[in-house]
XYZ file of C-alpha atoms in Angstrom:
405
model
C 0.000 0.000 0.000
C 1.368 3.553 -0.643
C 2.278 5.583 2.287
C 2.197 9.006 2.587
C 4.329 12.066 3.779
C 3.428 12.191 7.895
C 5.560 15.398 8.092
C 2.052 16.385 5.885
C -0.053 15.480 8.951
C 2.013 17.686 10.966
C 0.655 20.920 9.772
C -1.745 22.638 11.545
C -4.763 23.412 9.832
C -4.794 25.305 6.323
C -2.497 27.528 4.975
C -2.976 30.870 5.962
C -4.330 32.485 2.886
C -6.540 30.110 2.397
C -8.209 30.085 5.895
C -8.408 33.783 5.464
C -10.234 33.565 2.123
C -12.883 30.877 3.746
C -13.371 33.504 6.256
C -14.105 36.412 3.725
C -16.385 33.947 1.873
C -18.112 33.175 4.985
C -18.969 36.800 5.848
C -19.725 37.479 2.113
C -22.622 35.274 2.020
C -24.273 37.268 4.818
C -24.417 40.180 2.730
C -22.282 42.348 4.146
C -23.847 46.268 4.616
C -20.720 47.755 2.465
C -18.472 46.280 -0.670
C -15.774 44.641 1.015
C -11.984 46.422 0.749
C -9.652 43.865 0.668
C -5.842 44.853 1.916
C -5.170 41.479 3.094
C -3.296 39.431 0.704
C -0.022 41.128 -0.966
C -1.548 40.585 -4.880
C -1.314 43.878 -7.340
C -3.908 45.974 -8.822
C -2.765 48.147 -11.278
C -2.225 46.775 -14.941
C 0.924 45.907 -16.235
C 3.279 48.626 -17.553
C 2.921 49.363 -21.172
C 6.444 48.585 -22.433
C 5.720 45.278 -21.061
C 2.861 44.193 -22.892
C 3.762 45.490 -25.947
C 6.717 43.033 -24.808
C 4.355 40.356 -24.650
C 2.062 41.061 -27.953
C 5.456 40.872 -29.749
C 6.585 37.469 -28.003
C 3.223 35.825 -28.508
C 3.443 36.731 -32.528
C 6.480 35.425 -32.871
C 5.220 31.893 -31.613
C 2.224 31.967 -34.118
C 5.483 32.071 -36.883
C 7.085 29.113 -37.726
C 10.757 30.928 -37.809
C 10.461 32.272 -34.640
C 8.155 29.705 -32.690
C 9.878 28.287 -29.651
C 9.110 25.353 -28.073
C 11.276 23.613 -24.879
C 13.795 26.291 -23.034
C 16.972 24.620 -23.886
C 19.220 27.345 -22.372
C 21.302 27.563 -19.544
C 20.001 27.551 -15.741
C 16.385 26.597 -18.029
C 16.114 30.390 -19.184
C 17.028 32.581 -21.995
C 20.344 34.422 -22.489
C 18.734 37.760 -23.384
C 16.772 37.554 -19.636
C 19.858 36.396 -18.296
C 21.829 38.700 -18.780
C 18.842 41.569 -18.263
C 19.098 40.215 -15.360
C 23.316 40.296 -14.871
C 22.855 44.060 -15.970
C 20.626 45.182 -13.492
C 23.048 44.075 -10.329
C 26.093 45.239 -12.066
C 23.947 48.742 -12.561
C 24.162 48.753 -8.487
C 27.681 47.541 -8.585
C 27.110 43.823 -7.953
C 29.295 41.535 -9.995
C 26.693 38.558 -11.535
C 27.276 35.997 -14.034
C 24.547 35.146 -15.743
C 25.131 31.388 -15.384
C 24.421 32.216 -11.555
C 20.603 33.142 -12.254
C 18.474 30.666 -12.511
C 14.906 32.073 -13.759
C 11.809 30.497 -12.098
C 7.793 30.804 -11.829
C 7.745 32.474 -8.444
C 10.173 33.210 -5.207
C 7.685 31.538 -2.876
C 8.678 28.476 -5.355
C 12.110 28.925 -4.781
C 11.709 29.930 -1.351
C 10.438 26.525 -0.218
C 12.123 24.653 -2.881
C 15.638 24.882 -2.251
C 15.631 22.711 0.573
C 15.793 19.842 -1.697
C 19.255 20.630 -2.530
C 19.858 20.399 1.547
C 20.287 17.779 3.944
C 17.182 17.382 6.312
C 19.569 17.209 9.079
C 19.780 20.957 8.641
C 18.727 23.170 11.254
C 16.377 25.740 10.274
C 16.392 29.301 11.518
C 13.628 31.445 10.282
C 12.880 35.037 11.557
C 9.537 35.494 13.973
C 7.484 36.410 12.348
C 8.021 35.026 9.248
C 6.139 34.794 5.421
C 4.738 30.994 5.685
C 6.312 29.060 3.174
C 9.320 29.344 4.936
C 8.429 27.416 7.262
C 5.366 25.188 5.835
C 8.290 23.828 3.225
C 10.506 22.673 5.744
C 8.044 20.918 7.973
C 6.818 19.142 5.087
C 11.073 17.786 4.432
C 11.051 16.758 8.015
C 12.908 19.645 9.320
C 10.998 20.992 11.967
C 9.995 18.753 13.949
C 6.374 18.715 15.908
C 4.127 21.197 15.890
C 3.339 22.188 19.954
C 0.220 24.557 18.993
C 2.750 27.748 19.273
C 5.709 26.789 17.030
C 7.611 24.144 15.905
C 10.169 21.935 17.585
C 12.744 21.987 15.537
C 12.773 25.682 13.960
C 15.555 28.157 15.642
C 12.743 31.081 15.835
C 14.846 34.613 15.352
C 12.077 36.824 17.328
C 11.736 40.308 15.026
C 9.891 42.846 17.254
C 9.262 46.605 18.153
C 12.520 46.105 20.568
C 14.968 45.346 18.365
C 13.270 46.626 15.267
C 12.082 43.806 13.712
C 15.293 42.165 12.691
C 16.943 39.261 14.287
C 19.603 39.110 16.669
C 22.109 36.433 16.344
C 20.909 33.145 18.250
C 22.957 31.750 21.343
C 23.442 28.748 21.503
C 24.532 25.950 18.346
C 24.598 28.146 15.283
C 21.897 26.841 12.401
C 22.440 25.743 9.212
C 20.163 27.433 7.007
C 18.870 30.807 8.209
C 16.188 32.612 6.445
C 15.940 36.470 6.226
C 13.428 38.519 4.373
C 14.611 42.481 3.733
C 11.955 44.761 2.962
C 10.254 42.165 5.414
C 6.987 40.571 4.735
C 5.267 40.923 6.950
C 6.341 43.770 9.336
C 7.502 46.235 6.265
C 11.483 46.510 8.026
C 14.177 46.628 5.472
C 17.443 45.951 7.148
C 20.789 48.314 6.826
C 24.059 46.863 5.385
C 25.567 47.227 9.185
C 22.575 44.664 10.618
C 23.211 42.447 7.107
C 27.155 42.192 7.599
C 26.589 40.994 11.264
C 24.205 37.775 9.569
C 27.271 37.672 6.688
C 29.922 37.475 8.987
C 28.426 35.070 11.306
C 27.208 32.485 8.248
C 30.686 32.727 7.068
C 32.577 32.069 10.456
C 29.784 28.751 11.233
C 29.729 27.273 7.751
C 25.537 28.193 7.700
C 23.748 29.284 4.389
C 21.573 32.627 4.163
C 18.601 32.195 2.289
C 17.827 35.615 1.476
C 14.617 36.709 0.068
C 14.827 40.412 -1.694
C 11.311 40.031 -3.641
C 10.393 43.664 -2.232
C 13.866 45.050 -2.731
C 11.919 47.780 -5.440
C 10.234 49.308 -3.020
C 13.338 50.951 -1.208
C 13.479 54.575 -0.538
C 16.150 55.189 1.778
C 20.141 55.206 1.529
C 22.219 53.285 2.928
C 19.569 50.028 2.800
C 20.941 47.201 0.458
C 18.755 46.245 -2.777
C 20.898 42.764 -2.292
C 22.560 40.857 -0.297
C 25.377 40.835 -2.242
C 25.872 44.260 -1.704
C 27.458 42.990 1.441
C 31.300 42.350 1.384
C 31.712 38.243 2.408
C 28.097 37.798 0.911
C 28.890 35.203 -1.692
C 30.672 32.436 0.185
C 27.568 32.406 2.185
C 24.501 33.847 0.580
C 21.283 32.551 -1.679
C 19.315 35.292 -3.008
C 15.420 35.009 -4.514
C 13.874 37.846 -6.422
C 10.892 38.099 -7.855
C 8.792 40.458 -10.756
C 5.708 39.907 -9.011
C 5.465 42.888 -6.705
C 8.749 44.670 -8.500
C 6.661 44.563 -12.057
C 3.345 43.506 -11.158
C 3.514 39.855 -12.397
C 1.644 38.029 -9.623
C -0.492 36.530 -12.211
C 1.925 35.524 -15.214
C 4.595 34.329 -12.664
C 8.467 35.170 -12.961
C 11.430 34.986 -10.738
C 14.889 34.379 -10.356
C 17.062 32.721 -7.346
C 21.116 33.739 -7.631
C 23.734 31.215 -6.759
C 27.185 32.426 -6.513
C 29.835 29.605 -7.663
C 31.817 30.407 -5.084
C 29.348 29.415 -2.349
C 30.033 25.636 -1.477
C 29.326 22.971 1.490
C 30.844 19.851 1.788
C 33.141 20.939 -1.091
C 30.130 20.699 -4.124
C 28.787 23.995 -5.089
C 25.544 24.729 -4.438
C 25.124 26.656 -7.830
C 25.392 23.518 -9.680
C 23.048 20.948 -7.386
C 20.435 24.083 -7.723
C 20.814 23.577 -12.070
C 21.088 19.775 -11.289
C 17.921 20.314 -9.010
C 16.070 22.498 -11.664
C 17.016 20.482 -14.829
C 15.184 17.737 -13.217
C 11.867 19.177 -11.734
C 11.246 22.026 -13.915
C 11.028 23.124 -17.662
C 11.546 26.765 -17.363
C 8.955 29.700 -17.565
C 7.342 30.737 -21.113
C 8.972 32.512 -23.736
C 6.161 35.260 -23.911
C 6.860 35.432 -20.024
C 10.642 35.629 -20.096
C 10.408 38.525 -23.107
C 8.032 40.661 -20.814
C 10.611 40.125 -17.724
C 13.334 41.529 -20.113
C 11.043 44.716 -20.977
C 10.337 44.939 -17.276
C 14.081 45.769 -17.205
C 14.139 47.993 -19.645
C 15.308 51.480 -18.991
C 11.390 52.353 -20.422
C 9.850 49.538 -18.263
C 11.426 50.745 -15.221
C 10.295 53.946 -15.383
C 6.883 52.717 -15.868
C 7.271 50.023 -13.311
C 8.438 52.493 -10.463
C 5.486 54.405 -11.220
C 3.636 51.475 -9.989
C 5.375 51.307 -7.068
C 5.618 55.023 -6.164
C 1.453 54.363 -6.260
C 1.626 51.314 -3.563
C 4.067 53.082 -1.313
C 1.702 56.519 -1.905
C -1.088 54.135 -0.318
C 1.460 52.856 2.160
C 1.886 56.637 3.564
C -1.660 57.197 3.258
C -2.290 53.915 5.972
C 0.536 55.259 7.706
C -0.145 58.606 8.256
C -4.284 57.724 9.002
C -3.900 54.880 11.261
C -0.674 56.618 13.048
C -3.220 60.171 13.437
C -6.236 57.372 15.374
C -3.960 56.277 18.258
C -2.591 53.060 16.706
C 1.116 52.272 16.380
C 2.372 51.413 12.901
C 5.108 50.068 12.001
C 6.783 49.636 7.986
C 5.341 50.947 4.295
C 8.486 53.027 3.599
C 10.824 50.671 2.231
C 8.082 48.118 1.480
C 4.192 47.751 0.734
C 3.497 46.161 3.983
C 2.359 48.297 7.185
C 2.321 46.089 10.412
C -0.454 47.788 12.809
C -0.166 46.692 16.479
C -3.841 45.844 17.562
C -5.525 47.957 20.223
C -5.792 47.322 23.771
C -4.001 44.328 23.101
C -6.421 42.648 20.853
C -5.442 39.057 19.756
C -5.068 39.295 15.728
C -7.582 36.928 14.803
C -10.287 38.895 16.587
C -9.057 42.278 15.844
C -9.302 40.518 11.609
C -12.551 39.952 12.450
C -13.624 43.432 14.102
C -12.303 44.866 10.767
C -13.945 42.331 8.450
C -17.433 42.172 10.008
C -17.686 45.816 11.383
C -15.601 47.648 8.602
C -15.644 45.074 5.745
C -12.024 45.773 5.441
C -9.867 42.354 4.892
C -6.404 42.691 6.631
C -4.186 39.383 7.874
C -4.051 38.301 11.450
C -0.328 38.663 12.695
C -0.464 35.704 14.747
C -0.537 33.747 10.803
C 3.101 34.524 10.643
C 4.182 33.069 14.219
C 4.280 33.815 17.832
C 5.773 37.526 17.983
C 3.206 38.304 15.293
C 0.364 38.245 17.699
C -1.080 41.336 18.704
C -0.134 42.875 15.088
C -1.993 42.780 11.546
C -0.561 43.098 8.386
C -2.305 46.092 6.037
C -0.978 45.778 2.906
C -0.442 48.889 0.183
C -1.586 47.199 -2.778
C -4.832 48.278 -3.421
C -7.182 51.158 -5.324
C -5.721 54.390 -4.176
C -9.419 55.937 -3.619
C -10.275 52.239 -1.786
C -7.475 52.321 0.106
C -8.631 56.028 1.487
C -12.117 54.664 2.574
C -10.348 51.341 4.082
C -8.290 53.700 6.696
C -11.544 55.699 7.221
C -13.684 52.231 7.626
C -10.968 51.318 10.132
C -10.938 54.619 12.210
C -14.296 54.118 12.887
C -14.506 51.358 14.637
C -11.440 51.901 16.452
């Protein structure tokens, strides 16, 4: 008889998205008295920038033409040069020295995010920042890695608490160092983007204990400030210990035609095999590359035109992001993030558990949000507001909210 994965039986409950969305449908069918606002999950709203569709018309012509149809991406790292090296371009604008045969182009960072574990012993121990995006974590406890879940957290996870104190990033854990440590700068969820002085500490300490930083820069775009790194590998030492996943879902507003790339330095090895190569090993195995049409309109997304149409975009979101700010901030409540990022993390009043502060906001201002306990134990007592939506919606959300305050 086949047997399945038990580490599956582990998990508690649904995904957090998901449970979220059952809840919304729930209330829905009671007929809510207003149109619901939804500034719960992270996905975009405006349209994609010009240059990149006409990016995409082009592509999908060329595939309706026998000379220029493609069919199987037979490239290296399962993507095309021209991307590639769009790609190469773009760190070396911000002085960051990338081969091209170090980016390997995917169908989403949350992909990458959870899949490069298979390339990892599940003896590895696991740090991951509190609180923390989900797949992080949801990944590993489905390879075995973290153990039992005890209703709070798991086992097995080294849990880097990120809060007000310390500014929402992670001090270095006592103790046996781990082997893989996850960081997230801008942070999803509490909107912190860490300095190259906080980064160098993590660089320095991976290097010195032989650990691996799995470094996800998907909202790098939405920095503002000096002095806060767009990569990792802005950080001197970075390579010999560093994995970096980007994404064009929030950068260029692909959440729904799915494109992103992970960087491997060669340099970075453990038990003297470079990772860079059992990555392409991994990914020449389990995965056939994104679209052609996809991969052109990542390219125009790079473009000196498309980035001037994609910032745009994102001057809008973090426009919203001040607007949450600046409204929740003026009714008493302490808010945290949406300078460097599109996420605002809003401690709940009167110390009001997340899930029922969600649901004050959903059933009493038929505004969606996500419950900061979702993303581990230092995320209760928070929700996550996120920038994404309708600029004149997302002015009527903060009012909706002040009013039931």
């Amino acid at each position: 008889m086949a047997r399945v994965n038990q580490n599956f039986k582990k998990l508690p409950g649904g995904y957090l998205f998901p449970e979220i969305g059952r809840r919304v449908r729930a209330f829905s069918a009671q007929n809510p008295p207003m149109p619901l606002i939804r500034l719960g999950i992270g996905d975009v709203t405006l349209p994609l920038a010009p240059a990149v569709v006409e990016a995409m018309v082009k592509a999908s012509r060329e595939m309706g033409v026998k000379e220029t149809f493609r069919g199987y991406c037979e490239e290296t790292c399962c993507a095309y040069d021209f991307l590639r090296f769009a790609i190469r371009d773009d760190y070396q604008a911000r002085g960051v020295d990338i081969a091209d045969d170090e980016i390997f182009v995917s169908d989403g960072a949350k992909s990458d995010c959870g899949s490069i574990g298979d390339i990892f012993s599940v003896d590895n121990v696991v740090a991951v920042c509190d609180p923390v995006y989900p797949v992080y974590v949801d990944t590993n406890a489905m390879a075995g890695r973290a153990g039992d879940f005890d209703g709070e957290r798991w086992t097995e996870l080294v849990y880097l608490p990120c809060t007000a104190e310390n500014g929402f990033f992670p001090e270095l854990p006592l103790g046996k160092a781990p082997d893989l440590i996850y960081i997230c700068s801008p942070n999803n969820p509490t909107g912190a983007a860490a300095t190259y002085e906080q980064l160098k500490v993590w660089v320095d300490y991976a290097n010195a204990h032989g650990s691996v930083i799995l470094f996800d820069s998907a909202y790098e775009a939405f920095i503002r400030e000096e002095g806060v790194p767009h990569s990792i590998f802005e950080v001197e030492g970075a390579k010999t210990c560093a994995i970096e996943f980007r994404s064009f879902s929030k950068s260029a507003g692909f959440t729904g035609n799915r494109c992103a790339y992970t960087v491997i330095p060669k340099v970075l090895e453990r038990d003297g095999v470079s990772l860079r190569d059992l990555w392409n090993r991994r990914q020449g195995s389990k995965f056939n590359g994104v679209p052609y049409v996809i991969q052109r309109a990542a390219e125009a997304a790079l473009s000196p035109q498309g980035k001037a149409q994609t910032k745009a975009a994102i001057d809008y979101y973090l426009k919203n992001a001040q607007v949450i700010r600046d409204g929740l901030s003026a009714a008493g409540l302490t808010v945290y993030g949406g300078v460097n990022a599109p996420y605002l993390w809003v401690k709940t009043p009167n110390n009001t558990p997340s899930w029922d502060f969600f649901d004050v906001l959903l059933k009493r201002a038929c505004v969606v949000t996500t419950p900061g306990a979702g993303f581990g134990p230092s995320g209760e007592g928070y929700v996550r507001v996120t920038a994404f939506g309708d600029a004149d919606a997302t002015r009527e959300a903060v009012q909706r909210m002040i009013s039931v305050l």
